[in-house]
């Protein structure tokens, strides 16, 4: 049985779990959008142009320094949104955010979202709780990157992607994973071979297939699960009314 995130099928869970009054407030302002692979959602130091609420696909938030060293610090899909700077009463992105797995969802103008947040304290509280859930994920990512073994980190990251796409087959290259984990491509190859050797995944060219999710959870050990539990506590998956 799958653990972790459990978004309602075909829904963005942040929108789905709003009260009926807040859904009625925001839904007329949401525009359906396609979110192709590698689509840039935010650039560091630049104004947020649109806020996105994916229904499918996976977005990555990546920290980039002046030497163009990169590592993923956050990951979201049907559970979340881009543009958290708007929720925090700012307008510029701190990191790079793009689609790592294609999907679709909704977009909203930042000024429109700001106006709705001013109008509805309950909408603001709901999205602020999501920001807290993301802080939990980012904190665990930092801990995992600093102290976790490569195969543990890889297992955790695959589980997080698996949560958000509802498919055991994931279009992911070793080169891309190496950027996400901040390791060399050769290290990803070693890590995937270790997980394959334990029968947990199958790695093909440009694709990873999850064979044993429970085994991946055991491999990830305690680096996976705490942020997911925080999300369920803070946001949940049921409509409140």
JSON list of C-alpha atoms in Angstrom, two decimals:
[
{"chain": "A", "resi": 1, "resn": "UNK", "atom": "CA", "xyz": [0.00, 0.00, 0.00]},
{"chain": "A", "resi": 2, "resn": "UNK", "atom": "CA", "xyz": [1.30, 3.44, -0.94]},
{"chain": "A", "resi": 3, "resn": "UNK", "atom": "CA", "xyz": [2.14, 5.77, 1.89]},
{"chain": "A", "resi": 4, "resn": "UNK", "atom": "CA", "xyz": [3.23, 9.38, 1.68]},
{"chain": "A", "resi": 5, "resn": "UNK", "atom": "CA", "xyz": [1.18, 11.89, -0.26]},
{"chain": "A", "resi": 6, "resn": "UNK", "atom": "CA", "xyz": [-2.28, 11.00, -1.52]},
{"chain": "A", "resi": 7, "resn": "UNK", "atom": "CA", "xyz": [-3.73, 13.78, -3.69]},
{"chain": "A", "resi": 8, "resn": "UNK", "atom": "CA", "xyz": [-7.26, 13.26, -5.04]},
{"chain": "A", "resi": 9, "resn": "UNK", "atom": "CA", "xyz": [-7.04, 12.08, -8.65]},
{"chain": "A", "resi": 10, "resn": "UNK", "atom": "CA", "xyz": [-6.85, 14.93, -11.16]},
{"chain": "A", "resi": 11, "resn": "UNK", "atom": "CA", "xyz": [-6.87, 17.62, -8.46]},
{"chain": "A", "resi": 12, "resn": "UNK", "atom": "CA", "xyz": [-4.45, 20.08, -6.98]},
{"chain": "A", "resi": 13, "resn": "UNK", "atom": "CA", "xyz": [-4.75, 19.25, -3.31]},
{"chain": "A", "resi": 14, "resn": "UNK", "atom": "CA", "xyz": [-4.16, 22.80, -2.07]},
{"chain": "A", "resi": 15, "resn": "UNK", "atom": "CA", "xyz": [-7.20, 23.96, -4.04]},
{"chain": "A", "resi": 16, "resn": "UNK", "atom": "CA", "xyz": [-9.20, 20.83, -3.25]},
{"chain": "A", "resi": 17, "resn": "UNK", "atom": "CA", "xyz": [-8.79, 21.22, 0.53]},
{"chain": "A", "resi": 18, "resn": "UNK", "atom": "CA", "xyz": [-9.92, 24.85, 0.65]},
{"chain": "A", "resi": 19, "resn": "UNK", "atom": "CA", "xyz": [-13.26, 25.67, 2.20]},
{"chain": "A", "resi": 20, "resn": "UNK", "atom": "CA", "xyz": [-16.12, 26.02, -0.28]},
{"chain": "A", "resi": 21, "resn": "UNK", "atom": "CA", "xyz": [-16.06, 29.79, 0.24]},
{"chain": "A", "resi": 22, "resn": "UNK", "atom": "CA", "xyz": [-12.34, 30.05, -0.57]},
{"chain": "A", "resi": 23, "resn": "UNK", "atom": "CA", "xyz": [-12.66, 27.71, -3.54]},
{"chain": "A", "resi": 24, "resn": "UNK", "atom": "CA", "xyz": [-15.45, 29.90, -4.89]},
{"chain": "A", "resi": 25, "resn": "UNK", "atom": "CA", "xyz": [-13.16, 32.89, -4.42]},
{"chain": "A", "resi": 26, "resn": "UNK", "atom": "CA", "xyz": [-10.08, 31.54, -6.19]},
{"chain": "A", "resi": 27, "resn": "UNK", "atom": "CA", "xyz": [-11.40, 29.13, -8.83]},
{"chain": "A", "resi": 28, "resn": "UNK", "atom": "CA", "xyz": [-12.73, 31.85, -11.21]},
{"chain": "A", "resi": 29, "resn": "UNK", "atom": "CA", "xyz": [-9.22, 33.33, -11.29]},
{"chain": "A", "resi": 30, "resn": "UNK", "atom": "CA", "xyz": [-7.42, 30.07, -12.14]},
{"chain": "A", "resi": 31, "resn": "UNK", "atom": "CA", "xyz": [-6.45, 29.44, -15.75]},
{"chain": "A", "resi": 32, "resn": "UNK", "atom": "CA", "xyz": [-5.76, 25.90, -17.04]},
{"chain": "A", "resi": 33, "resn": "UNK", "atom": "CA", "xyz": [-2.17, 25.50, -18.26]},
{"chain": "A", "resi": 34, "resn": "UNK", "atom": "CA", "xyz": [0.12, 22.86, -19.69]},
{"chain": "A", "resi": 35, "resn": "UNK", "atom": "CA", "xyz": [3.37, 22.40, -17.79]},
{"chain": "A", "resi": 36, "resn": "UNK", "atom": "CA", "xyz": [5.90, 20.82, -20.18]},
{"chain": "A", "resi": 37, "resn": "UNK", "atom": "CA", "xyz": [9.15, 19.28, -19.01]},
{"chain": "A", "resi": 38, "resn": "UNK", "atom": "CA", "xyz": [11.87, 21.88, -18.28]},
{"chain": "A", "resi": 39, "resn": "UNK", "atom": "CA", "xyz": [9.37, 24.77, -18.27]},
{"chain": "A", "resi": 40, "resn": "UNK", "atom": "CA", "xyz": [10.84, 27.54, -16.11]},
{"chain": "A", "resi": 41, "resn": "UNK", "atom": "CA", "xyz": [8.37, 28.66, -13.42]},
{"chain": "A", "resi": 42, "resn": "UNK", "atom": "CA", "xyz": [10.64, 31.03, -11.48]},
{"chain": "A", "resi": 43, "resn": "UNK", "atom": "CA", "xyz": [14.13, 32.46, -11.81]},
{"chain": "A", "resi": 44, "resn": "UNK", "atom": "CA", "xyz": [16.25, 33.51, -8.83]},
{"chain": "A", "resi": 45, "resn": "UNK", "atom": "CA", "xyz": [16.25, 37.23, -8.11]},
{"chain": "A", "resi": 46, "resn": "UNK", "atom": "CA", "xyz": [13.46, 37.92, -10.61]},
{"chain": "A", "resi": 47, "resn": "UNK", "atom": "CA", "xyz": [9.79, 38.80, -10.02]},
{"chain": "A", "resi": 48, "resn": "UNK", "atom": "CA", "xyz": [7.32, 35.91, -9.90]},
{"chain": "A", "resi": 49, "resn": "UNK", "atom": "CA", "xyz": [5.37, 36.25, -13.16]},
{"chain": "A", "resi": 50, "resn": "UNK", "atom": "CA", "xyz": [2.73, 33.60, -12.49]},
{"chain": "A", "resi": 51, "resn": "UNK", "atom": "CA", "xyz": [1.86, 31.28, -9.61]},
{"chain": "A", "resi": 52, "resn": "UNK", "atom": "CA", "xyz": [1.24, 27.65, -10.59]},
{"chain": "A", "resi": 53, "resn": "UNK", "atom": "CA", "xyz": [-0.87, 24.95, -8.93]},
{"chain": "A", "resi": 54, "resn": "UNK", "atom": "CA", "xyz": [-0.01, 21.63, -10.68]},
{"chain": "A", "resi": 55, "resn": "UNK", "atom": "CA", "xyz": [-2.54, 18.83, -10.96]},
{"chain": "A", "resi": 56, "resn": "UNK", "atom": "CA", "xyz": [-0.01, 16.44, -12.48]},
{"chain": "A", "resi": 57, "resn": "UNK", "atom": "CA", "xyz": [3.75, 16.46, -13.03]},
{"chain": "A", "resi": 58, "resn": "UNK", "atom": "CA", "xyz": [6.59, 17.35, -10.69]},
{"chain": "A", "resi": 59, "resn": "UNK", "atom": "CA", "xyz": [8.25, 20.71, -10.13]},
{"chain": "A", "resi": 60, "resn": "UNK", "atom": "CA", "xyz": [11.72, 21.22, -8.65]},
{"chain": "A", "resi": 61, "resn": "UNK", "atom": "CA", "xyz": [13.07, 24.16, -6.72]},
{"chain": "A", "resi": 62, "resn": "UNK", "atom": "CA", "xyz": [16.84, 24.36, -7.14]},
{"chain": "A", "resi": 63, "resn": "UNK", "atom": "CA", "xyz": [19.37, 26.51, -5.31]},
{"chain": "A", "resi": 64, "resn": "UNK", "atom": "CA", "xyz": [22.01, 27.96, -7.65]},
{"chain": "A", "resi": 65, "resn": "UNK", "atom": "CA", "xyz": [25.18, 29.82, -6.68]},
{"chain": "A", "resi": 66, "resn": "UNK", "atom": "CA", "xyz": [27.35, 32.22, -8.69]},
{"chain": "A", "resi": 67, "resn": "UNK", "atom": "CA", "xyz": [29.49, 29.34, -9.97]},
{"chain": "A", "resi": 68, "resn": "UNK", "atom": "CA", "xyz": [26.33, 27.64, -11.29]},
{"chain": "A", "resi": 69, "resn": "UNK", "atom": "CA", "xyz": [26.55, 24.85, -8.73]},
{"chain": "A", "resi": 70, "resn": "UNK", "atom": "CA", "xyz": [23.06, 23.48, -8.31]},
{"chain": "A", "resi": 71, "resn": "UNK", "atom": "CA", "xyz": [21.13, 21.23, -5.94]},
{"chain": "A", "resi": 72, "resn": "UNK", "atom": "CA", "xyz": [17.44, 20.61, -5.45]},
{"chain": "A", "resi": 73, "resn": "UNK", "atom": "CA", "xyz": [16.01, 22.02, -2.21]},
{"chain": "A", "resi": 74, "resn": "UNK", "atom": "CA", "xyz": [12.31, 21.42, -2.77]},
{"chain": "A", "resi": 75, "resn": "UNK", "atom": "CA", "xyz": [9.92, 19.29, -4.79]},
{"chain": "A", "resi": 76, "resn": "UNK", "atom": "CA", "xyz": [6.18, 19.64, -5.38]},
{"chain": "A", "resi": 77, "resn": "UNK", "atom": "CA", "xyz": [3.37, 18.49, -7.63]},
{"chain": "A", "resi": 78, "resn": "UNK", "atom": "CA", "xyz": [-0.34, 17.97, -7.05]},
{"chain": "A", "resi": 79, "resn": "UNK", "atom": "CA", "xyz": [0.32, 18.65, -3.37]},
{"chain": "A", "resi": 80, "resn": "UNK", "atom": "CA", "xyz": [1.53, 22.20, -3.78]},
{"chain": "A", "resi": 81, "resn": "UNK", "atom": "CA", "xyz": [2.29, 25.37, -5.67]},
{"chain": "A", "resi": 82, "resn": "UNK", "atom": "CA", "xyz": [5.03, 27.61, -6.95]},
{"chain": "A", "resi": 83, "resn": "UNK", "atom": "CA", "xyz": [5.22, 31.28, -6.03]},
{"chain": "A", "resi": 84, "resn": "UNK", "atom": "CA", "xyz": [5.38, 30.93, -2.26]},
{"chain": "A", "resi": 85, "resn": "UNK", "atom": "CA", "xyz": [7.13, 34.32, -2.22]},
{"chain": "A", "resi": 86, "resn": "UNK", "atom": "CA", "xyz": [3.73, 35.86, -2.98]},
{"chain": "A", "resi": 87, "resn": "UNK", "atom": "CA", "xyz": [2.21, 34.13, 0.05]},
{"chain": "A", "resi": 88, "resn": "UNK", "atom": "CA", "xyz": [5.07, 35.53, 2.13]},
{"chain": "A", "resi": 89, "resn": "UNK", "atom": "CA", "xyz": [4.31, 39.08, 0.92]},
{"chain": "A", "resi": 90, "resn": "UNK", "atom": "CA", "xyz": [7.31, 39.29, -1.36]},
{"chain": "A", "resi": 91, "resn": "UNK", "atom": "CA", "xyz": [7.50, 39.38, -5.16]},
{"chain": "A", "resi": 92, "resn": "UNK", "atom": "CA", "xyz": [10.94, 38.01, -6.11]},
{"chain": "A", "resi": 93, "resn": "UNK", "atom": "CA", "xyz": [11.91, 34.34, -6.26]},
{"chain": "A", "resi": 94, "resn": "UNK", "atom": "CA", "xyz": [14.93, 33.19, -4.25]},
{"chain": "A", "resi": 95, "resn": "UNK", "atom": "CA", "xyz": [15.57, 30.02, -6.24]},
{"chain": "A", "resi": 96, "resn": "UNK", "atom": "CA", "xyz": [15.07, 28.49, -9.66]},
{"chain": "A", "resi": 97, "resn": "UNK", "atom": "CA", "xyz": [11.89, 26.48, -10.10]},
{"chain": "A", "resi": 98, "resn": "UNK", "atom": "CA", "xyz": [11.07, 24.39, -13.17]},
{"chain": "A", "resi": 99, "resn": "UNK", "atom": "CA", "xyz": [9.13, 21.31, -14.23]},
{"chain": "A", "resi": 100, "resn": "UNK", "atom": "CA", "xyz": [11.20, 18.15, -13.98]},
{"chain": "A", "resi": 101, "resn": "UNK", "atom": "CA", "xyz": [8.30, 15.91, -15.08]},
{"chain": "A", "resi": 102, "resn": "UNK", "atom": "CA", "xyz": [5.66, 17.32, -17.44]},
{"chain": "A", "resi": 103, "resn": "UNK", "atom": "CA", "xyz": [2.09, 17.83, -16.28]},
{"chain": "A", "resi": 104, "resn": "UNK", "atom": "CA", "xyz": [-0.76, 20.30, -16.23]},
{"chain": "A", "resi": 105, "resn": "UNK", "atom": "CA", "xyz": [-2.51, 22.50, -13.72]},
{"chain": "A", "resi": 106, "resn": "UNK", "atom": "CA", "xyz": [-3.60, 26.08, -13.11]},
{"chain": "A", "resi": 107, "resn": "UNK", "atom": "CA", "xyz": [-1.98, 29.48, -13.06]},
{"chain": "A", "resi": 108, "resn": "UNK", "atom": "CA", "xyz": [-2.97, 32.74, -11.39]},
{"chain": "A", "resi": 109, "resn": "UNK", "atom": "CA", "xyz": [-1.60, 36.28, -11.63]},
{"chain": "A", "resi": 110, "resn": "UNK", "atom": "CA", "xyz": [0.47, 37.28, -8.58]},
{"chain": "A", "resi": 111, "resn": "UNK", "atom": "CA", "xyz": [-1.46, 40.54, -8.08]},
{"chain": "A", "resi": 112, "resn": "UNK", "atom": "CA", "xyz": [-4.73, 38.63, -8.19]},
{"chain": "A", "resi": 113, "resn": "UNK", "atom": "CA", "xyz": [-3.51, 36.14, -5.60]},
{"chain": "A", "resi": 114, "resn": "UNK", "atom": "CA", "xyz": [-2.29, 38.98, -3.36]},
{"chain": "A", "resi": 115, "resn": "UNK", "atom": "CA", "xyz": [-5.73, 40.60, -3.51]},
{"chain": "A", "resi": 116, "resn": "UNK", "atom": "CA", "xyz": [-7.44, 37.30, -2.64]},
{"chain": "A", "resi": 117, "resn": "UNK", "atom": "CA", "xyz": [-5.08, 36.75, 0.30]},
{"chain": "A", "resi": 118, "resn": "UNK", "atom": "CA", "xyz": [-5.96, 40.21, 1.61]},
{"chain": "A", "resi": 119, "resn": "UNK", "atom": "CA", "xyz": [-9.64, 39.49, 1.19]},
{"chain": "A", "resi": 120, "resn": "UNK", "atom": "CA", "xyz": [-9.64, 36.06, 2.85]},
{"chain": "A", "resi": 121, "resn": "UNK", "atom": "CA", "xyz": [-7.64, 35.39, 6.04]},
{"chain": "A", "resi": 122, "resn": "UNK", "atom": "CA", "xyz": [-8.60, 31.71, 5.80]},
{"chain": "A", "resi": 123, "resn": "UNK", "atom": "CA", "xyz": [-7.09, 31.42, 2.31]},
{"chain": "A", "resi": 124, "resn": "UNK", "atom": "CA", "xyz": [-3.92, 33.10, 3.57]},
{"chain": "A", "resi": 125, "resn": "UNK", "atom": "CA", "xyz": [-3.73, 30.74, 6.55]},
{"chain": "A", "resi": 126, "resn": "UNK", "atom": "CA", "xyz": [-4.20, 27.70, 4.31]},
{"chain": "A", "resi": 127, "resn": "UNK", "atom": "CA", "xyz": [-1.35, 28.69, 1.98]},
{"chain": "A", "resi": 128, "resn": "UNK", "atom": "CA", "xyz": [0.89, 29.70, 4.89]},
{"chain": "A", "resi": 129, "resn": "UNK", "atom": "CA", "xyz": [0.41, 26.22, 6.30]},
{"chain": "A", "resi": 130, "resn": "UNK", "atom": "CA", "xyz": [1.67, 24.88, 2.98]},
{"chain": "A", "resi": 131, "resn": "UNK", "atom": "CA", "xyz": [4.75, 27.10, 3.30]},
{"chain": "A", "resi": 132, "resn": "UNK", "atom": "CA", "xyz": [5.37, 25.49, 6.71]},
{"chain": "A", "resi": 133, "resn": "UNK", "atom": "CA", "xyz": [5.01, 22.02, 5.15]},
{"chain": "A", "resi": 134, "resn": "UNK", "atom": "CA", "xyz": [7.58, 22.98, 2.52]},
{"chain": "A", "resi": 135, "resn": "UNK", "atom": "CA", "xyz": [9.95, 24.23, 5.21]},
{"chain": "A", "resi": 136, "resn": "UNK", "atom": "CA", "xyz": [9.70, 20.79, 6.80]},
{"chain": "A", "resi": 137, "resn": "UNK", "atom": "CA", "xyz": [10.57, 19.15, 3.48]},
{"chain": "A", "resi": 138, "resn": "UNK", "atom": "CA", "xyz": [13.49, 21.54, 2.86]},
{"chain": "A", "resi": 139, "resn": "UNK", "atom": "CA", "xyz": [14.86, 20.92, 6.35]},
{"chain": "A", "resi": 140, "resn": "UNK", "atom": "CA", "xyz": [14.74, 17.15, 5.86]},
{"chain": "A", "resi": 141, "resn": "UNK", "atom": "CA", "xyz": [16.39, 17.52, 2.46]},
{"chain": "A", "resi": 142, "resn": "UNK", "atom": "CA", "xyz": [19.27, 19.45, 4.03]},
{"chain": "A", "resi": 143, "resn": "UNK", "atom": "CA", "xyz": [19.65, 16.79, 6.74]},
{"chain": "A", "resi": 144, "resn": "UNK", "atom": "CA", "xyz": [19.53, 13.97, 4.19]},
{"chain": "A", "resi": 145, "resn": "UNK", "atom": "CA", "xyz": [22.05, 15.67, 1.89]},
{"chain": "A", "resi": 146, "resn": "UNK", "atom": "CA", "xyz": [24.41, 16.29, 4.80]},
{"chain": "A", "resi": 147, "resn": "UNK", "atom": "CA", "xyz": [24.28, 12.91, 6.51]},
{"chain": "A", "resi": 148, "resn": "UNK", "atom": "CA", "xyz": [22.50, 10.35, 4.32]},
{"chain": "A", "resi": 149, "resn": "UNK", "atom": "CA", "xyz": [24.21, 7.67, 2.26]},
{"chain": "A", "resi": 150, "resn": "UNK", "atom": "CA", "xyz": [23.79, 8.09, -1.49]},
{"chain": "A", "resi": 151, "resn": "UNK", "atom": "CA", "xyz": [21.44, 5.13, -1.86]},
{"chain": "A", "resi": 152, "resn": "UNK", "atom": "CA", "xyz": [19.33, 6.45, 1.04]},
{"chain": "A", "resi": 153, "resn": "UNK", "atom": "CA", "xyz": [19.10, 9.90, -0.56]},
{"chain": "A", "resi": 154, "resn": "UNK", "atom": "CA", "xyz": [18.28, 8.40, -3.95]},
{"chain": "A", "resi": 155, "resn": "UNK", "atom": "CA", "xyz": [15.57, 6.17, -2.47]},
{"chain": "A", "resi": 156, "resn": "UNK", "atom": "CA", "xyz": [14.00, 9.16, -0.70]},
{"chain": "A", "resi": 157, "resn": "UNK", "atom": "CA", "xyz": [14.03, 11.28, -3.84]},
{"chain": "A", "resi": 158, "resn": "UNK", "atom": "CA", "xyz": [12.47, 8.52, -5.95]},
{"chain": "A", "resi": 159, "resn": "UNK", "atom": "CA", "xyz": [9.74, 8.07, -3.35]},
{"chain": "A", "resi": 160, "resn": "UNK", "atom": "CA", "xyz": [8.97, 11.78, -3.42]},
{"chain": "A", "resi": 161, "resn": "UNK", "atom": "CA", "xyz": [8.62, 11.70, -7.21]},
{"chain": "A", "resi": 162, "resn": "UNK", "atom": "CA", "xyz": [6.59, 8.49, -7.03]},
{"chain": "A", "resi": 163, "resn": "UNK", "atom": "CA", "xyz": [4.15, 10.13, -4.61]},
{"chain": "A", "resi": 164, "resn": "UNK", "atom": "CA", "xyz": [3.35, 12.85, -7.10]},
{"chain": "A", "resi": 165, "resn": "UNK", "atom": "CA", "xyz": [2.95, 11.06, -10.44]},
{"chain": "A", "resi": 166, "resn": "UNK", "atom": "CA", "xyz": [0.85, 7.97, -9.57]},
{"chain": "A", "resi": 167, "resn": "UNK", "atom": "CA", "xyz": [2.88, 5.84, -11.94]},
{"chain": "A", "resi": 168, "resn": "UNK", "atom": "CA", "xyz": [5.61, 3.31, -11.32]},
{"chain": "A", "resi": 169, "resn": "UNK", "atom": "CA", "xyz": [7.41, 4.38, -14.51]},
{"chain": "A", "resi": 170, "resn": "UNK", "atom": "CA", "xyz": [9.25, 7.71, -14.22]},
{"chain": "A", "resi": 171, "resn": "UNK", "atom": "CA", "xyz": [11.07, 9.51, -17.03]},
{"chain": "A", "resi": 172, "resn": "UNK", "atom": "CA", "xyz": [14.32, 10.41, -15.27]},
{"chain": "A", "resi": 173, "resn": "UNK", "atom": "CA", "xyz": [17.90, 10.44, -16.55]},
{"chain": "A", "resi": 174, "resn": "UNK", "atom": "CA", "xyz": [21.01, 9.85, -14.44]},
{"chain": "A", "resi": 175, "resn": "UNK", "atom": "CA", "xyz": [22.28, 13.27, -15.50]},
{"chain": "A", "resi": 176, "resn": "UNK", "atom": "CA", "xyz": [19.14, 14.95, -14.20]},
{"chain": "A", "resi": 177, "resn": "UNK", "atom": "CA", "xyz": [19.16, 13.02, -10.92]},
{"chain": "A", "resi": 178, "resn": "UNK", "atom": "CA", "xyz": [22.80, 13.97, -10.37]},
{"chain": "A", "resi": 179, "resn": "UNK", "atom": "CA", "xyz": [21.80, 17.66, -10.45]},
{"chain": "A", "resi": 180, "resn": "UNK", "atom": "CA", "xyz": [18.90, 17.08, -8.11]},
{"chain": "A", "resi": 181, "resn": "UNK", "atom": "CA", "xyz": [21.05, 15.25, -5.56]},
{"chain": "A", "resi": 182, "resn": "UNK", "atom": "CA", "xyz": [24.16, 17.38, -6.04]},
{"chain": "A", "resi": 183, "resn": "UNK", "atom": "CA", "xyz": [26.40, 14.42, -6.89]},
{"chain": "A", "resi": 184, "resn": "UNK", "atom": "CA", "xyz": [28.35, 13.25, -9.92]},
{"chain": "A", "resi": 185, "resn": "UNK", "atom": "CA", "xyz": [26.55, 11.27, -12.59]},
{"chain": "A", "resi": 186, "resn": "UNK", "atom": "CA", "xyz": [28.81, 8.30, -11.85]},
{"chain": "A", "resi": 187, "resn": "UNK", "atom": "CA", "xyz": [27.57, 8.35, -8.27]},
{"chain": "A", "resi": 188, "resn": "UNK", "atom": "CA", "xyz": [23.96, 8.14, -9.44]},
{"chain": "A", "resi": 189, "resn": "UNK", "atom": "CA", "xyz": [24.89, 5.15, -11.59]},
{"chain": "A", "resi": 190, "resn": "UNK", "atom": "CA", "xyz": [26.38, 3.40, -8.54]},
{"chain": "A", "resi": 191, "resn": "UNK", "atom": "CA", "xyz": [23.31, 4.27, -6.45]},
{"chain": "A", "resi": 192, "resn": "UNK", "atom": "CA", "xyz": [20.83, 2.99, -9.03]},
{"chain": "A", "resi": 193, "resn": "UNK", "atom": "CA", "xyz": [22.82, -0.23, -9.43]},
{"chain": "A", "resi": 194, "resn": "UNK", "atom": "CA", "xyz": [22.64, -0.76, -5.67]},
{"chain": "A", "resi": 195, "resn": "UNK", "atom": "CA", "xyz": [18.87, -0.26, -5.62]},
{"chain": "A", "resi": 196, "resn": "UNK", "atom": "CA", "xyz": [18.49, -2.48, -8.70]},
{"chain": "A", "resi": 197, "resn": "UNK", "atom": "CA", "xyz": [20.57, -5.18, -7.02]},
{"chain": "A", "resi": 198, "resn": "UNK", "atom": "CA", "xyz": [18.11, -5.22, -4.14]},
{"chain": "A", "resi": 199, "resn": "UNK", "atom": "CA", "xyz": [15.16, -5.54, -6.55]},
{"chain": "A", "resi": 200, "resn": "UNK", "atom": "CA", "xyz": [13.71, -2.15, -5.64]},
{"chain": "A", "resi": 201, "resn": "UNK", "atom": "CA", "xyz": [13.87, -0.44, -9.04]},
{"chain": "A", "resi": 202, "resn": "UNK", "atom": "CA", "xyz": [14.67, -1.13, -12.69]},
{"chain": "A", "resi": 203, "resn": "UNK", "atom": "CA", "xyz": [16.70, 1.52, -14.49]},
{"chain": "A", "resi": 204, "resn": "UNK", "atom": "CA", "xyz": [16.39, 1.77, -18.27]},
{"chain": "A", "resi": 205, "resn": "UNK", "atom": "CA", "xyz": [17.65, 4.50, -20.58]},
{"chain": "A", "resi": 206, "resn": "UNK", "atom": "CA", "xyz": [15.93, 7.69, -19.41]},
{"chain": "A", "resi": 207, "resn": "UNK", "atom": "CA", "xyz": [13.49, 5.79, -17.21]},
{"chain": "A", "resi": 208, "resn": "UNK", "atom": "CA", "xyz": [13.29, 4.37, -13.70]},
{"chain": "A", "resi": 209, "resn": "UNK", "atom": "CA", "xyz": [10.61, 1.87, -12.76]},
{"chain": "A", "resi": 210, "resn": "UNK", "atom": "CA", "xyz": [9.62, 1.38, -9.11]},
{"chain": "A", "resi": 211, "resn": "UNK", "atom": "CA", "xyz": [9.34, -2.36, -8.38]},
{"chain": "A", "resi": 212, "resn": "UNK", "atom": "CA", "xyz": [9.18, -2.42, -4.58]},
{"chain": "A", "resi": 213, "resn": "UNK", "atom": "CA", "xyz": [7.93, 0.76, -2.92]},
{"chain": "A", "resi": 214, "resn": "UNK", "atom": "CA", "xyz": [8.00, -0.70, 0.59]},
{"chain": "A", "resi": 215, "resn": "UNK", "atom": "CA", "xyz": [11.61, -1.72, 0.02]},
{"chain": "A", "resi": 216, "resn": "UNK", "atom": "CA", "xyz": [12.45, 1.81, -1.11]},
{"chain": "A", "resi": 217, "resn": "UNK", "atom": "CA", "xyz": [10.90, 3.19, 2.07]},
{"chain": "A", "resi": 218, "resn": "UNK", "atom": "CA", "xyz": [13.07, 0.85, 4.12]},
{"chain": "A", "resi": 219, "resn": "UNK", "atom": "CA", "xyz": [16.13, 1.92, 2.11]},
{"chain": "A", "resi": 220, "resn": "UNK", "atom": "CA", "xyz": [15.33, 5.60, 2.66]},
{"chain": "A", "resi": 221, "resn": "UNK", "atom": "CA", "xyz": [15.07, 4.84, 6.36]},
{"chain": "A", "resi": 222, "resn": "UNK", "atom": "CA", "xyz": [13.96, 7.83, 8.43]},
{"chain": "A", "resi": 223, "resn": "UNK", "atom": "CA", "xyz": [14.86, 10.42, 5.78]},
{"chain": "A", "resi": 224, "resn": "UNK", "atom": "CA", "xyz": [11.43, 9.85, 4.21]},
{"chain": "A", "resi": 225, "resn": "UNK", "atom": "CA", "xyz": [8.09, 10.22, 5.97]},
{"chain": "A", "resi": 226, "resn": "UNK", "atom": "CA", "xyz": [8.35, 13.09, 8.45]},
{"chain": "A", "resi": 227, "resn": "UNK", "atom": "CA", "xyz": [7.65, 15.93, 5.95]},
{"chain": "A", "resi": 228, "resn": "UNK", "atom": "CA", "xyz": [4.87, 13.86, 4.40]},
{"chain": "A", "resi": 229, "resn": "UNK", "atom": "CA", "xyz": [3.30, 13.43, 7.86]},
{"chain": "A", "resi": 230, "resn": "UNK", "atom": "CA", "xyz": [3.63, 17.18, 8.46]},
{"chain": "A", "resi": 231, "resn": "UNK", "atom": "CA", "xyz": [1.84, 17.87, 5.18]},
{"chain": "A", "resi": 232, "resn": "UNK", "atom": "CA", "xyz": [-1.03, 15.58, 6.12]},
{"chain": "A", "resi": 233, "resn": "UNK", "atom": "CA", "xyz": [-1.30, 17.25, 9.54]},
{"chain": "A", "resi": 234, "resn": "UNK", "atom": "CA", "xyz": [-1.17, 20.78, 8.14]},
{"chain": "A", "resi": 235, "resn": "UNK", "atom": "CA", "xyz": [-3.16, 20.39, 4.91]},
{"chain": "A", "resi": 236, "resn": "UNK", "atom": "CA", "xyz": [-4.78, 16.95, 4.78]},
{"chain": "A", "resi": 237, "resn": "UNK", "atom": "CA", "xyz": [-6.59, 15.46, 1.80]},
{"chain": "A", "resi": 238, "resn": "UNK", "atom": "CA", "xyz": [-10.29, 15.90, 2.60]},
{"chain": "A", "resi": 239, "resn": "UNK", "atom": "CA", "xyz": [-12.54, 18.79, 1.73]},
{"chain": "A", "resi": 240, "resn": "UNK", "atom": "CA", "xyz": [-13.50, 20.58, 4.98]},
{"chain": "A", "resi": 241, "resn": "UNK", "atom": "CA", "xyz": [-17.15, 21.13, 4.01]}
]
